[in-house]
PDB file of C-alpha atoms in Angstrom:
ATOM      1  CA  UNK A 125     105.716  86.537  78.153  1.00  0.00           C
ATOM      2  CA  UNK A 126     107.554  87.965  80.664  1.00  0.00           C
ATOM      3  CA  UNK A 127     108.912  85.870  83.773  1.00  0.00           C
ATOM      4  CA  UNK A 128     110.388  87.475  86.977  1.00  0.00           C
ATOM      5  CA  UNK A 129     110.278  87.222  90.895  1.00  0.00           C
ATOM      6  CA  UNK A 130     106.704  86.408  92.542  1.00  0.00           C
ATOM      7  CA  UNK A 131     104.700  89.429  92.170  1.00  0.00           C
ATOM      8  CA  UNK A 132     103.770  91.679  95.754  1.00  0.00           C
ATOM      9  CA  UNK A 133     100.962  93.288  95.794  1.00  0.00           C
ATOM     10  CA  UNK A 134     100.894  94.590  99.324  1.00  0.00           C
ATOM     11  CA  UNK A 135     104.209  96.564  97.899  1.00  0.00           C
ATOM     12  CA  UNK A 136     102.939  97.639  94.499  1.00  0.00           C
ATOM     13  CA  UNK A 137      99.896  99.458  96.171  1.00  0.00           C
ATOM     14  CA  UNK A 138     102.037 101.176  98.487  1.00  0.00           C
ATOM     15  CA  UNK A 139     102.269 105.166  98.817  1.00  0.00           C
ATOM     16  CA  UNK A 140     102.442 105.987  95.164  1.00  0.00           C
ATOM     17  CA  UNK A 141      99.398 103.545  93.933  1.00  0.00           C
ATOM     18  CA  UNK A 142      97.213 104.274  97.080  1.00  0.00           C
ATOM     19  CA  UNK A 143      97.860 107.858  96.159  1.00  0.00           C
ATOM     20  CA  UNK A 144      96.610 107.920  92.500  1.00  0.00           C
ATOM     21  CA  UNK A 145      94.833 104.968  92.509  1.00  0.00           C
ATOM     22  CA  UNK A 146      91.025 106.163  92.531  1.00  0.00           C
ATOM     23  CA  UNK A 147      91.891 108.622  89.634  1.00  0.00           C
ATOM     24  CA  UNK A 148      93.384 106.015  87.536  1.00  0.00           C
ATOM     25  CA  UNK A 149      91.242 103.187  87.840  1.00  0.00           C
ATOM     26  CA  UNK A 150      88.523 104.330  86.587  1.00  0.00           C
ATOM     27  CA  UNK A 151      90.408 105.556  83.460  1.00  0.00           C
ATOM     28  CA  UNK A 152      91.841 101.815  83.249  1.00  0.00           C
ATOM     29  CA  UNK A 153      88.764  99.445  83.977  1.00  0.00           C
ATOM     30  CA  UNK A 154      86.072 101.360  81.790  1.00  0.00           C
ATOM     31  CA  UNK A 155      82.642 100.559  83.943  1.00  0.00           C
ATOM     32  CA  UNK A 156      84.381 100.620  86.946  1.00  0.00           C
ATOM     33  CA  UNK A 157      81.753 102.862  88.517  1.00  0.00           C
ATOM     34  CA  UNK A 158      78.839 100.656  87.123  1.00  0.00           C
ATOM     35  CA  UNK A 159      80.857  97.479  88.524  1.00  0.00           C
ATOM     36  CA  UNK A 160      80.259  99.013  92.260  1.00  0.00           C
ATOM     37  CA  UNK A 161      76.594 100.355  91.003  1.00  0.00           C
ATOM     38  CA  UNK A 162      75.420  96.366  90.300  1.00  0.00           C
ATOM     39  CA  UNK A 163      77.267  95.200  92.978  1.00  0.00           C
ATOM     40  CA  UNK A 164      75.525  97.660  96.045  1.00  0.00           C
ATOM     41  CA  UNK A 165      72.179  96.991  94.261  1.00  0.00           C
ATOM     42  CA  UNK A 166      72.536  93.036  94.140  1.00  0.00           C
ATOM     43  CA  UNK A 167      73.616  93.243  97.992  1.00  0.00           C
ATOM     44  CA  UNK A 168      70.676  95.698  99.131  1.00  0.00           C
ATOM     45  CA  UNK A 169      68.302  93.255  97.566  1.00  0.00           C
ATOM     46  CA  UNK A 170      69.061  90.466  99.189  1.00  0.00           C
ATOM     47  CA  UNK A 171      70.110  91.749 102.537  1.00  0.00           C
ATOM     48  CA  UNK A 172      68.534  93.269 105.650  1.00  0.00           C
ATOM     49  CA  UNK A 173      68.686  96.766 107.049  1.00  0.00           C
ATOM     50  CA  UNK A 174      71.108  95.679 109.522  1.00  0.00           C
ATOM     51  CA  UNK A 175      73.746  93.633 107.782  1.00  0.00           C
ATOM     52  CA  UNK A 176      77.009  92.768 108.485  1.00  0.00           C
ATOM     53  CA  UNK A 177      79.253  93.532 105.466  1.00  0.00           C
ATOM     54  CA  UNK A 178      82.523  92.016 105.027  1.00  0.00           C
ATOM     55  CA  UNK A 179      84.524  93.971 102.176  1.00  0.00           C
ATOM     56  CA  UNK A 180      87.984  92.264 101.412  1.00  0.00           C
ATOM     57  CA  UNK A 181      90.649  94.541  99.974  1.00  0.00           C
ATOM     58  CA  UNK A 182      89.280  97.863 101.228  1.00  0.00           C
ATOM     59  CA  UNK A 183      91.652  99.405  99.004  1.00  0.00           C
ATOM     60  CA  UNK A 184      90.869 103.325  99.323  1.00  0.00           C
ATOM     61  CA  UNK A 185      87.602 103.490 100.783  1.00  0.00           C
ATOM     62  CA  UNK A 186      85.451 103.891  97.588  1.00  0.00           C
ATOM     63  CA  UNK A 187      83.385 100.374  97.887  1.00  0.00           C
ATOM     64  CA  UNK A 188      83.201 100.603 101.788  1.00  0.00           C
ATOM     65  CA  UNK A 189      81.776 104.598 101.443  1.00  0.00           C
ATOM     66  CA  UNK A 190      79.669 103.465  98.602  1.00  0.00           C
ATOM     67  CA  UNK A 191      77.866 101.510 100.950  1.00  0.00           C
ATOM     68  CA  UNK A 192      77.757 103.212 104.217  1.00  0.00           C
ATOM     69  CA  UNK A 193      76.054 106.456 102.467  1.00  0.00           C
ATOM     70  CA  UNK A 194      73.698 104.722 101.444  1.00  0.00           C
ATOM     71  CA  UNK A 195      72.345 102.318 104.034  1.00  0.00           C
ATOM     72  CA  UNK A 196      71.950 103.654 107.400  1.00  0.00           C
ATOM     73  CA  UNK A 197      71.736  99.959 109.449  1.00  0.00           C
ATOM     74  CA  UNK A 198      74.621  98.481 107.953  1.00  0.00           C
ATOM     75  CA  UNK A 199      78.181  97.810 109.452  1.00  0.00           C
ATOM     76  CA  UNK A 200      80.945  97.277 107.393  1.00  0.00           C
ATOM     77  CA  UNK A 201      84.234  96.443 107.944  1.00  0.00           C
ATOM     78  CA  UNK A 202      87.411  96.447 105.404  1.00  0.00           C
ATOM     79  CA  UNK A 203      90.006  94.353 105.199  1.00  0.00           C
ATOM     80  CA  UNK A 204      93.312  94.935 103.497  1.00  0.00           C
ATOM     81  CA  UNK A 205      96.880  94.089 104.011  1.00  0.00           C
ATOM     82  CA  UNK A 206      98.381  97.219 102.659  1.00  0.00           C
ATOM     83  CA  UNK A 207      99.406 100.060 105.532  1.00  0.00           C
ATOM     84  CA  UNK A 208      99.242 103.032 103.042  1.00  0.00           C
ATOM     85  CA  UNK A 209      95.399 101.646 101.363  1.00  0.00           C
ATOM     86  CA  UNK A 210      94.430 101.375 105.165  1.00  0.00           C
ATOM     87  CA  UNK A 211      95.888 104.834 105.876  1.00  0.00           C
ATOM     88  CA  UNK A 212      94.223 106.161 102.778  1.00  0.00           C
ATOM     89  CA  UNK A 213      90.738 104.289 103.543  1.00  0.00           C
ATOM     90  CA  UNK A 214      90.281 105.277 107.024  1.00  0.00           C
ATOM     91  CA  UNK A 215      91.339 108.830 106.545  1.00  0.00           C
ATOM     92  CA  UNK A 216      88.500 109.065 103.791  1.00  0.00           C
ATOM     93  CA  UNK A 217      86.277 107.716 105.959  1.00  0.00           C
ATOM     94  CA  UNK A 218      86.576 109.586 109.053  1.00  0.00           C
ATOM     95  CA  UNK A 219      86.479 112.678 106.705  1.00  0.00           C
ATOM     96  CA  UNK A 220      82.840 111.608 105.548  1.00  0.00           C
ATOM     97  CA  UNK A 221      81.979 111.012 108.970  1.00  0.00           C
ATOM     98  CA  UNK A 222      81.698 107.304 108.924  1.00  0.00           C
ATOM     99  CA  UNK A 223      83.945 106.167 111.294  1.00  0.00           C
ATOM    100  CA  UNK A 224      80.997 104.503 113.478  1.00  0.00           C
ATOM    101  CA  UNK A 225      79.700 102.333 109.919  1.00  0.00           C
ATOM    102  CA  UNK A 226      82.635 101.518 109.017  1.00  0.00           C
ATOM    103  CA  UNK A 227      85.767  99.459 110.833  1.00  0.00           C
ATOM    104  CA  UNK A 228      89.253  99.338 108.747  1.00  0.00           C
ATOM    105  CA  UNK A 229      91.553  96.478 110.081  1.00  0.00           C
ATOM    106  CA  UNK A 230      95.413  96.009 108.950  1.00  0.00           C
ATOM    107  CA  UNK A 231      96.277  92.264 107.785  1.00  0.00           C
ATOM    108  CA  UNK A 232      94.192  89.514 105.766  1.00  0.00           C
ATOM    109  CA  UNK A 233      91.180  87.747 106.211  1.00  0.00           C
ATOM    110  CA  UNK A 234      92.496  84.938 107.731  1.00  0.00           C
ATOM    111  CA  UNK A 235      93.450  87.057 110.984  1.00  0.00           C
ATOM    112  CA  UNK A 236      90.305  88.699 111.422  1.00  0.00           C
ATOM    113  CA  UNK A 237      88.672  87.514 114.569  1.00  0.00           C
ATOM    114  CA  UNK A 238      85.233  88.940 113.457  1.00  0.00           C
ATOM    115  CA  UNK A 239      83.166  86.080 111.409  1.00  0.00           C
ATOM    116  CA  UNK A 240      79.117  85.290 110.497  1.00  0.00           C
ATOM    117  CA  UNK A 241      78.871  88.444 107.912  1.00  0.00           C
ATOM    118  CA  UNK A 242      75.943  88.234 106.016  1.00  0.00           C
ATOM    119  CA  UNK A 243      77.759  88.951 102.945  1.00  0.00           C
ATOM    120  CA  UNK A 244      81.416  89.830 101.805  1.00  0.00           C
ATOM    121  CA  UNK A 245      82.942  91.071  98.416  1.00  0.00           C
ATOM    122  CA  UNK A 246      86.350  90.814  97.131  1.00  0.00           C
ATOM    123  CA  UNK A 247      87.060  93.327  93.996  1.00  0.00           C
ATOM    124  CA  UNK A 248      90.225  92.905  92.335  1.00  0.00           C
ATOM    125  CA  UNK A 249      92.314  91.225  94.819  1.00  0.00           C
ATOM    126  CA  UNK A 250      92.175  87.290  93.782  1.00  0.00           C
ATOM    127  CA  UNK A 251      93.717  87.876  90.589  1.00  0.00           C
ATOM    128  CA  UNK A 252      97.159  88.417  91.979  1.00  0.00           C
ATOM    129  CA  UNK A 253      96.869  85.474  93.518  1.00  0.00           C
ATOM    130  CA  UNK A 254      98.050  82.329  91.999  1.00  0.00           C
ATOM    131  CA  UNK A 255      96.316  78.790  90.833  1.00  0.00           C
ATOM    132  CA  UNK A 256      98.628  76.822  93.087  1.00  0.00           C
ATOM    133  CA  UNK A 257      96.194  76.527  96.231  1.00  0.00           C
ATOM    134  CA  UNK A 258      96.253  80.188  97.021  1.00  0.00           C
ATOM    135  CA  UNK A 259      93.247  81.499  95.314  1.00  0.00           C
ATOM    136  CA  UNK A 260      91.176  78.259  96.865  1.00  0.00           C
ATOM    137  CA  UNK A 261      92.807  79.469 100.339  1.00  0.00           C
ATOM    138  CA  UNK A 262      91.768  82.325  99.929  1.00  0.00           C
ATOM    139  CA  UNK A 263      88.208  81.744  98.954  1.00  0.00           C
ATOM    140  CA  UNK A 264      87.620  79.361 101.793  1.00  0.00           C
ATOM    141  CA  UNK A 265      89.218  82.061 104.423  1.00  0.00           C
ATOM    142  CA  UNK A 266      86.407  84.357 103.179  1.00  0.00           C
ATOM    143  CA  UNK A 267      83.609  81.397 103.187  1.00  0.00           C
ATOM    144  CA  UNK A 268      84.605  80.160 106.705  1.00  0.00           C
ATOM    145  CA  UNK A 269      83.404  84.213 108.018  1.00  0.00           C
ATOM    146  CA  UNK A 270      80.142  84.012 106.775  1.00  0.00           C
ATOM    147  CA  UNK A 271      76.784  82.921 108.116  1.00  0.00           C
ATOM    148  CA  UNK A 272      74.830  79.990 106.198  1.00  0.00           C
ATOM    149  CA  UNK A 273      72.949  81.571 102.835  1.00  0.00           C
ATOM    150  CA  UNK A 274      75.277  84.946 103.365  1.00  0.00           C
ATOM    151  CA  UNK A 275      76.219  86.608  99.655  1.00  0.00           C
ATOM    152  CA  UNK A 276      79.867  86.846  97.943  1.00  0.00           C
ATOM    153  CA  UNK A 277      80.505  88.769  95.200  1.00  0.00           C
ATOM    154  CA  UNK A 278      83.683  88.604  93.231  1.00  0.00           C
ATOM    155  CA  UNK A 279      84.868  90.565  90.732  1.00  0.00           C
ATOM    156  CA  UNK A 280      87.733  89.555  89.162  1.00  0.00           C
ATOM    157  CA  UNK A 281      90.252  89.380  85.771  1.00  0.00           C
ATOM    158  CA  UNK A 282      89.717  86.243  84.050  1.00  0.00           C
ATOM    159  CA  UNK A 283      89.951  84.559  80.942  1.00  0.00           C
ATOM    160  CA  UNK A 284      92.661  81.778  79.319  1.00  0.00           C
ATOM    161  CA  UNK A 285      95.539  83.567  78.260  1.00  0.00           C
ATOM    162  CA  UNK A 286      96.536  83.277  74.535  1.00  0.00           C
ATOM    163  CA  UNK A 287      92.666  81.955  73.447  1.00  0.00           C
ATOM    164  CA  UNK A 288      90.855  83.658  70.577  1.00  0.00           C
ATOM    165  CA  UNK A 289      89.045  85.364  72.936  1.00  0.00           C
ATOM    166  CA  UNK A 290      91.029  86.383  75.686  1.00  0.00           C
ATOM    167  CA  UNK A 291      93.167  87.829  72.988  1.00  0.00           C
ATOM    168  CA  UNK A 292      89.994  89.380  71.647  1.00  0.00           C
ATOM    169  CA  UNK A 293      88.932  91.466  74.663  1.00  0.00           C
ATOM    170  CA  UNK A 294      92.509  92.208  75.368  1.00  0.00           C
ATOM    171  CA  UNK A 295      93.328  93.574  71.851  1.00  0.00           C
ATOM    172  CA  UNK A 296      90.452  95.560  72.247  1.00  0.00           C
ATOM    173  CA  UNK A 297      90.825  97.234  76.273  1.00  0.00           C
ATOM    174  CA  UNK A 298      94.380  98.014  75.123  1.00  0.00           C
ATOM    175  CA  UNK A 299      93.072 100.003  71.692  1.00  0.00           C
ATOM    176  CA  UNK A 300      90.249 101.595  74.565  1.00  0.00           C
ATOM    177  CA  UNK A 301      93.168 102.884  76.491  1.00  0.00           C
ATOM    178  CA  UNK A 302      95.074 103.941  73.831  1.00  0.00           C
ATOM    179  CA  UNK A 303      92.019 106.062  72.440  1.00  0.00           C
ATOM    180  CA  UNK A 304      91.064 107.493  75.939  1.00  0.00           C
ATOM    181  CA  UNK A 305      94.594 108.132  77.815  1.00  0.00           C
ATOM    182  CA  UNK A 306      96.837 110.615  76.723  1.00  0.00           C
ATOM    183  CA  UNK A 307     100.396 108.482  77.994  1.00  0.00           C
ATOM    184  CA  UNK A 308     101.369 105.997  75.512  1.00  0.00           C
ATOM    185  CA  UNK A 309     104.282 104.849  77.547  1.00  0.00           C
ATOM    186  CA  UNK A 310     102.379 104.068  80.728  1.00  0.00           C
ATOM    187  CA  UNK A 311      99.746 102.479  78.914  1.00  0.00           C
ATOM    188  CA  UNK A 312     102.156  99.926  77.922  1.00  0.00           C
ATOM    189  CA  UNK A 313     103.717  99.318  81.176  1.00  0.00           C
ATOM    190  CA  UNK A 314     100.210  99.008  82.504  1.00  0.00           C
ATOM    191  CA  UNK A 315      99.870  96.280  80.118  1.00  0.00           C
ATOM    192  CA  UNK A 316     103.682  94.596  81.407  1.00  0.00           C
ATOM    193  CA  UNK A 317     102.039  94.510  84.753  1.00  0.00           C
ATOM    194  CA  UNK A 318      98.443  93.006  83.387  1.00  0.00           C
ATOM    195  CA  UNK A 319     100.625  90.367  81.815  1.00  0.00           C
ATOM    196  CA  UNK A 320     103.478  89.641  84.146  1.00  0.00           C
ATOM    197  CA  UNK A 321     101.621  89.827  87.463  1.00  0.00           C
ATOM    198  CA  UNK A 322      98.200  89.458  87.520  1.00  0.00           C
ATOM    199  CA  UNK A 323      96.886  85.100  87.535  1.00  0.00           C
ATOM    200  CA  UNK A 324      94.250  84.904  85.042  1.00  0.00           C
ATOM    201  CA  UNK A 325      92.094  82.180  85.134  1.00  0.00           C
ATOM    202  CA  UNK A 326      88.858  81.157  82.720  1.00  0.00           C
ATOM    203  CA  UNK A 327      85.362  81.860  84.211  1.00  0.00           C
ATOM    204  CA  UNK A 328      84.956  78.337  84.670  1.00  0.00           C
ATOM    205  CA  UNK A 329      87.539  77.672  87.022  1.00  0.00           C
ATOM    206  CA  UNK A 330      86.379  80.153  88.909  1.00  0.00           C
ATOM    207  CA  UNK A 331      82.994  79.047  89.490  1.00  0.00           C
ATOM    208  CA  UNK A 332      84.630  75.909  90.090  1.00  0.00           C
ATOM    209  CA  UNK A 333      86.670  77.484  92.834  1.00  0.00           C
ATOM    210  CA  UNK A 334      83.800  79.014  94.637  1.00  0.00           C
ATOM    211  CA  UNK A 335      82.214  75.768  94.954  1.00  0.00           C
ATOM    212  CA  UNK A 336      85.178  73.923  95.893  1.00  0.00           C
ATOM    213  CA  UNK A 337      85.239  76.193  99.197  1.00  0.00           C
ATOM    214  CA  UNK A 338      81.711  76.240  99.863  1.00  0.00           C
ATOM    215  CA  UNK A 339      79.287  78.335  97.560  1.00  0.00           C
ATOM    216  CA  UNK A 340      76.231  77.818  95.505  1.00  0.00           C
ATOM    217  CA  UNK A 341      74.218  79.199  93.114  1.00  0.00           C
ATOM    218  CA  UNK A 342      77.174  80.774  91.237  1.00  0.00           C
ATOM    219  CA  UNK A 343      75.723  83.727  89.041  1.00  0.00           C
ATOM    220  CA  UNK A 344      77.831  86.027  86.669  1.00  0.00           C
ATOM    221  CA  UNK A 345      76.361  89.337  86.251  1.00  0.00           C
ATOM    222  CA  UNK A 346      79.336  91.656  85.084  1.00  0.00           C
ATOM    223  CA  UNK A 347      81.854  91.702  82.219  1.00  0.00           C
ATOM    224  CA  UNK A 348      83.777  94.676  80.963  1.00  0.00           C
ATOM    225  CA  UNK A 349      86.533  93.270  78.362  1.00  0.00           C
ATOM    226  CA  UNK A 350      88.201  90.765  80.733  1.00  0.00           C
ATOM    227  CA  UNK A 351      86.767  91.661  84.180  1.00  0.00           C
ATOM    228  CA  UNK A 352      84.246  89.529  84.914  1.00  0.00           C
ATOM    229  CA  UNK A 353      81.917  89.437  88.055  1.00  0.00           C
ATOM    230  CA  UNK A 354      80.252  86.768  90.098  1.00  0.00           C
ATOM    231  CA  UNK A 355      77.580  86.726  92.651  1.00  0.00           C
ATOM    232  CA  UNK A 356      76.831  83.261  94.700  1.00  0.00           C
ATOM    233  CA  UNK A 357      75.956  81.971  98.264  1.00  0.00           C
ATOM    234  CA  UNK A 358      77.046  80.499 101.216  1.00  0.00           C
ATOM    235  CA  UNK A 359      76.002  76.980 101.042  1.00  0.00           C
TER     236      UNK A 359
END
């Protein structure tokens, strides 16, 4: 297992990964499309025309844009800490003519002066954080910026490295990638990175984590190999 400095993920997804980074995740996490599909369709159900949408790690745009198009009342704004996913999110965005649905701000959730959201995701952006107090830090910085009953949705890596079944799913997303991608080489450094970097933790510590910092009714309602998705409420 590899060992190294602390992992910095506001440097990794800097101008080469926000430039490729819609093409190639979608060839990486296989129902990555359907993992934004449930997620829009388990927020419009359970939130007004007007809601206030708090989407942390904006990334590129694709979540945020999902959204916009297709409710008309609803104001979202983006947080992520990365100047070139910001750059690369709000340039999308103005393109589609979305500028007034959608807000982009620079930094993390902890600085955003903005707060009772009626719901908030976070996609892929707790798993590089680690066990130590960060990811409950996290968490609670989200929970503290919503509204009483509001929705979270997180979507995450997870799983207890070295089980029977972590190695299960992984054995079998790496022969997926491997039968669907053409570069053998970056496959495996893909994998480095998955393996190095990225703080996996089993389901249940995550449910235990989001209610630890102030959530309820903790639902999971997405898995694809080791990504695994939760839905739950502000308490």
């Amino acid at each position: 297992m590899t060992n190294k400095t602390d992992f910095d993920a506001t440097n990794h997804f800097g101008d080469k990964h926000a430039s490729v980074y819609d093409e190639k995740i979608r060839k990486v996490i296989r129902g990555y499309s359907e993992m934004h599909d449930l997620t829009y369709y388990l927020l419009k159900d359970n939130l007004t025309e007007n809601a206030k949408i708090l989407v942390v790690g904006i990334g590129t745009g694709h979540e945020a844009v999902t959204y916009a198009e297709n409710q008309e009342g609803w104001h979202i704004i983006g947080v992520d800490p990365t100047p070139e996913m910001v750059k690369s999110s709000t340039n999308k965005i103005i393109q589609l003519g979305l500028a007034d649905k959608i807000d982009v701000v620079e930094g993390k959730v902890d600085k955003l002066k903005e707060n009772n959201f009626d719901a908030a995701t976070s996609i892929l952006v707790m798993q590089f954080l680690k066990d130590n107090g960060d990811k409950e830090a996290y968490l609670q910085d989200i929970s503290a910026k919503l509204k009483k009953g509001a929705k979270f949705v997180l979507i995450d890596l997870e799983g207890e490295k070295d089980s029977e079944k972590f190695n299960l799913l992984l054995s079998a997303w790496k022969s997926h990638q491997y039968n669907t991608r053409d570069d053998k080489e970056q496959i495996d450094k893909d994998f480095e990175h998955v393996d190095a970097d990225l703080q996996f933790i089993p389901g249940e510590r995550i449910v235990d984590l989001l209610q630890i910092t102030g959530f309820t009714n903790v639902c999971k309602f997405y898995q694809s190999y080791l990504f695994g998705g939760y839905i739950a409420e502000k308490a």
